[in-house]
């Protein structure tokens, strides 16, 4: 892919971890049963990230023995829209926080209103 910035998978995973580290501790303490993974390619074009699971706001007494929620961050999609590593850092952070917002039950419209 000509013109696409190169960031190693290892470095990209570090950027995802750094983005997660920017979440305030009072929020990370209530995050529950969720895994964040880096995936090279999305299941459909133009996706940068995807949350799959049951948001915290929808969990009730019945919630037990459930597989973890999954947040996927799509490496190649993000790299394809960035021109520099600084752009990648910014886009990874925005995407991670956007998908974590879904874990907290925040919908796309509200996340976009908030800048995520």
PDB file of C-alpha atoms in Angstrom:
ATOM      1  CA  UNK A   1       0.000   0.000   0.000  1.00  0.00           C
ATOM      2  CA  UNK A   2       1.881   3.044  -1.232  1.00  0.00           C
ATOM      3  CA  UNK A   3       1.727   6.173   0.884  1.00  0.00           C
ATOM      4  CA  UNK A   4       0.531   4.377   4.026  1.00  0.00           C
ATOM      5  CA  UNK A   5       2.552   5.029   7.158  1.00  0.00           C
ATOM      6  CA  UNK A   6       4.329   2.015   8.598  1.00  0.00           C
ATOM      7  CA  UNK A   7       3.987   1.320  12.314  1.00  0.00           C
ATOM      8  CA  UNK A   8       5.002  -2.101  13.595  1.00  0.00           C
ATOM      9  CA  UNK A   9       2.373  -4.226  15.262  1.00  0.00           C
ATOM     10  CA  UNK A  10       4.380  -4.079  18.498  1.00  0.00           C
ATOM     11  CA  UNK A  11       4.478  -0.260  18.429  1.00  0.00           C
ATOM     12  CA  UNK A  12       0.786  -0.103  17.520  1.00  0.00           C
ATOM     13  CA  UNK A  13      -0.073  -2.341  20.489  1.00  0.00           C
ATOM     14  CA  UNK A  14       1.997  -0.013  22.705  1.00  0.00           C
ATOM     15  CA  UNK A  15      -0.053   2.940  21.431  1.00  0.00           C
ATOM     16  CA  UNK A  16      -3.278   1.116  22.304  1.00  0.00           C
ATOM     17  CA  UNK A  17      -1.936   0.385  25.804  1.00  0.00           C
ATOM     18  CA  UNK A  18      -0.898   4.030  26.198  1.00  0.00           C
ATOM     19  CA  UNK A  19      -4.381   5.150  25.136  1.00  0.00           C
ATOM     20  CA  UNK A  20      -5.928   2.843  27.737  1.00  0.00           C
ATOM     21  CA  UNK A  21      -3.579   4.324  30.349  1.00  0.00           C
ATOM     22  CA  UNK A  22      -5.110   7.780  29.714  1.00  0.00           C
ATOM     23  CA  UNK A  23      -8.488   6.618  31.029  1.00  0.00           C
ATOM     24  CA  UNK A  24      -8.980   8.017  34.548  1.00  0.00           C
ATOM     25  CA  UNK A  25      -8.570   5.408  37.312  1.00  0.00           C
ATOM     26  CA  UNK A  26     -12.093   6.012  38.598  1.00  0.00           C
ATOM     27  CA  UNK A  27     -13.369   4.739  35.225  1.00  0.00           C
ATOM     28  CA  UNK A  28     -10.928   1.864  34.777  1.00  0.00           C
ATOM     29  CA  UNK A  29     -11.939   0.578  38.222  1.00  0.00           C
ATOM     30  CA  UNK A  30     -15.503   0.014  36.985  1.00  0.00           C
ATOM     31  CA  UNK A  31     -14.573  -1.474  33.605  1.00  0.00           C
ATOM     32  CA  UNK A  32     -15.497  -5.126  33.843  1.00  0.00           C
ATOM     33  CA  UNK A  33     -15.104  -8.255  31.762  1.00  0.00           C
ATOM     34  CA  UNK A  34     -13.697  -6.546  28.679  1.00  0.00           C
ATOM     35  CA  UNK A  35     -10.686  -7.303  26.495  1.00  0.00           C
ATOM     36  CA  UNK A  36      -8.999  -4.930  24.042  1.00  0.00           C
ATOM     37  CA  UNK A  37      -7.221  -6.449  21.049  1.00  0.00           C
ATOM     38  CA  UNK A  38      -5.434  -5.213  17.951  1.00  0.00           C
ATOM     39  CA  UNK A  39      -6.682  -6.770  14.713  1.00  0.00           C
ATOM     40  CA  UNK A  40      -5.055  -6.026  11.366  1.00  0.00           C
ATOM     41  CA  UNK A  41      -8.175  -5.708   9.204  1.00  0.00           C
ATOM     42  CA  UNK A  42     -11.800  -4.886  10.003  1.00  0.00           C
ATOM     43  CA  UNK A  43     -14.747  -7.114   9.073  1.00  0.00           C
ATOM     44  CA  UNK A  44     -16.063  -4.264   6.896  1.00  0.00           C
ATOM     45  CA  UNK A  45     -14.336  -1.318   5.229  1.00  0.00           C
ATOM     46  CA  UNK A  46     -13.785   1.978   7.008  1.00  0.00           C
ATOM     47  CA  UNK A  47     -14.123   0.618  10.560  1.00  0.00           C
ATOM     48  CA  UNK A  48     -11.384   1.833  12.894  1.00  0.00           C
ATOM     49  CA  UNK A  49     -12.644  -0.036  15.939  1.00  0.00           C
ATOM     50  CA  UNK A  50     -15.542  -2.176  17.087  1.00  0.00           C
ATOM     51  CA  UNK A  51     -17.129  -2.904  20.453  1.00  0.00           C
ATOM     52  CA  UNK A  52     -18.971  -6.187  20.844  1.00  0.00           C
ATOM     53  CA  UNK A  53     -20.613  -7.095  24.111  1.00  0.00           C
ATOM     54  CA  UNK A  54     -23.089  -6.074  26.768  1.00  0.00           C
ATOM     55  CA  UNK A  55     -22.541  -2.497  27.966  1.00  0.00           C
ATOM     56  CA  UNK A  56     -22.210  -1.927  31.704  1.00  0.00           C
ATOM     57  CA  UNK A  57     -25.503  -0.006  31.671  1.00  0.00           C
ATOM     58  CA  UNK A  58     -27.386  -3.069  30.395  1.00  0.00           C
ATOM     59  CA  UNK A  59     -26.002  -5.653  32.786  1.00  0.00           C
ATOM     60  CA  UNK A  60     -28.270  -6.935  35.509  1.00  0.00           C
ATOM     61  CA  UNK A  61     -28.396  -9.676  38.122  1.00  0.00           C
ATOM     62  CA  UNK A  62     -28.537 -12.210  35.298  1.00  0.00           C
ATOM     63  CA  UNK A  63     -25.047 -11.196  34.130  1.00  0.00           C
ATOM     64  CA  UNK A  64     -22.718 -14.058  35.066  1.00  0.00           C
ATOM     65  CA  UNK A  65     -20.573 -16.539  33.200  1.00  0.00           C
ATOM     66  CA  UNK A  66     -20.591 -14.359  30.096  1.00  0.00           C
ATOM     67  CA  UNK A  67     -17.657 -14.178  27.701  1.00  0.00           C
ATOM     68  CA  UNK A  68     -15.762 -10.871  27.939  1.00  0.00           C
ATOM     69  CA  UNK A  69     -16.834  -7.883  25.888  1.00  0.00           C
ATOM     70  CA  UNK A  70     -14.401  -7.336  23.036  1.00  0.00           C
ATOM     71  CA  UNK A  71     -12.953  -4.113  21.744  1.00  0.00           C
ATOM     72  CA  UNK A  72     -11.108  -4.523  18.457  1.00  0.00           C
ATOM     73  CA  UNK A  73      -8.812  -1.768  17.177  1.00  0.00           C
ATOM     74  CA  UNK A  74      -8.105  -2.117  13.446  1.00  0.00           C
ATOM     75  CA  UNK A  75      -4.462  -1.411  12.747  1.00  0.00           C
ATOM     76  CA  UNK A  76      -4.491  -1.220   8.938  1.00  0.00           C
ATOM     77  CA  UNK A  77      -7.603   0.977   8.827  1.00  0.00           C
ATOM     78  CA  UNK A  78      -6.068   3.476  11.217  1.00  0.00           C
ATOM     79  CA  UNK A  79      -2.722   3.461   9.412  1.00  0.00           C
ATOM     80  CA  UNK A  80      -4.473   4.039   6.087  1.00  0.00           C
ATOM     81  CA  UNK A  81      -5.918   7.393   7.224  1.00  0.00           C
ATOM     82  CA  UNK A  82      -2.790   8.724   8.960  1.00  0.00           C
ATOM     83  CA  UNK A  83       0.122  10.655   7.497  1.00  0.00           C
ATOM     84  CA  UNK A  84       2.492  10.562  10.497  1.00  0.00           C
ATOM     85  CA  UNK A  85       3.087   8.616  13.688  1.00  0.00           C
ATOM     86  CA  UNK A  86       1.641  11.578  15.608  1.00  0.00           C
ATOM     87  CA  UNK A  87      -1.568  11.123  13.587  1.00  0.00           C
ATOM     88  CA  UNK A  88      -1.545   7.423  14.498  1.00  0.00           C
ATOM     89  CA  UNK A  89      -1.129   8.241  18.203  1.00  0.00           C
ATOM     90  CA  UNK A  90      -4.088  10.639  18.055  1.00  0.00           C
ATOM     91  CA  UNK A  91      -6.331   8.315  16.037  1.00  0.00           C
ATOM     92  CA  UNK A  92      -5.561   5.295  18.232  1.00  0.00           C
ATOM     93  CA  UNK A  93      -6.448   7.300  21.344  1.00  0.00           C
ATOM     94  CA  UNK A  94      -9.690   8.597  19.825  1.00  0.00           C
ATOM     95  CA  UNK A  95     -10.674   5.120  18.614  1.00  0.00           C
ATOM     96  CA  UNK A  96      -9.840   3.383  21.898  1.00  0.00           C
ATOM     97  CA  UNK A  97     -11.752   5.948  23.951  1.00  0.00           C
ATOM     98  CA  UNK A  98     -14.691   5.801  21.538  1.00  0.00           C
ATOM     99  CA  UNK A  99     -14.963   2.017  21.863  1.00  0.00           C
ATOM    100  CA  UNK A 100     -14.495   2.132  25.654  1.00  0.00           C
ATOM    101  CA  UNK A 101     -17.350   4.636  25.679  1.00  0.00           C
ATOM    102  CA  UNK A 102     -19.560   1.947  24.145  1.00  0.00           C
ATOM    103  CA  UNK A 103     -18.549  -0.380  27.017  1.00  0.00           C
ATOM    104  CA  UNK A 104     -19.985   2.296  29.335  1.00  0.00           C
ATOM    105  CA  UNK A 105     -23.209   2.369  27.313  1.00  0.00           C
ATOM    106  CA  UNK A 106     -22.617   5.618  25.416  1.00  0.00           C
ATOM    107  CA  UNK A 107     -24.022   5.602  21.875  1.00  0.00           C
ATOM    108  CA  UNK A 108     -22.302   6.866  18.713  1.00  0.00           C
ATOM    109  CA  UNK A 109     -24.210  10.150  18.548  1.00  0.00           C
ATOM    110  CA  UNK A 110     -23.240  11.130  22.096  1.00  0.00           C
ATOM    111  CA  UNK A 111     -19.627  10.005  21.588  1.00  0.00           C
ATOM    112  CA  UNK A 112     -19.380  12.167  18.459  1.00  0.00           C
ATOM    113  CA  UNK A 113     -20.887  15.099  20.384  1.00  0.00           C
ATOM    114  CA  UNK A 114     -18.135  14.596  22.964  1.00  0.00           C
ATOM    115  CA  UNK A 115     -15.455  14.516  20.260  1.00  0.00           C
ATOM    116  CA  UNK A 116     -14.824  10.795  20.344  1.00  0.00           C
TER     117      UNK A 116
END
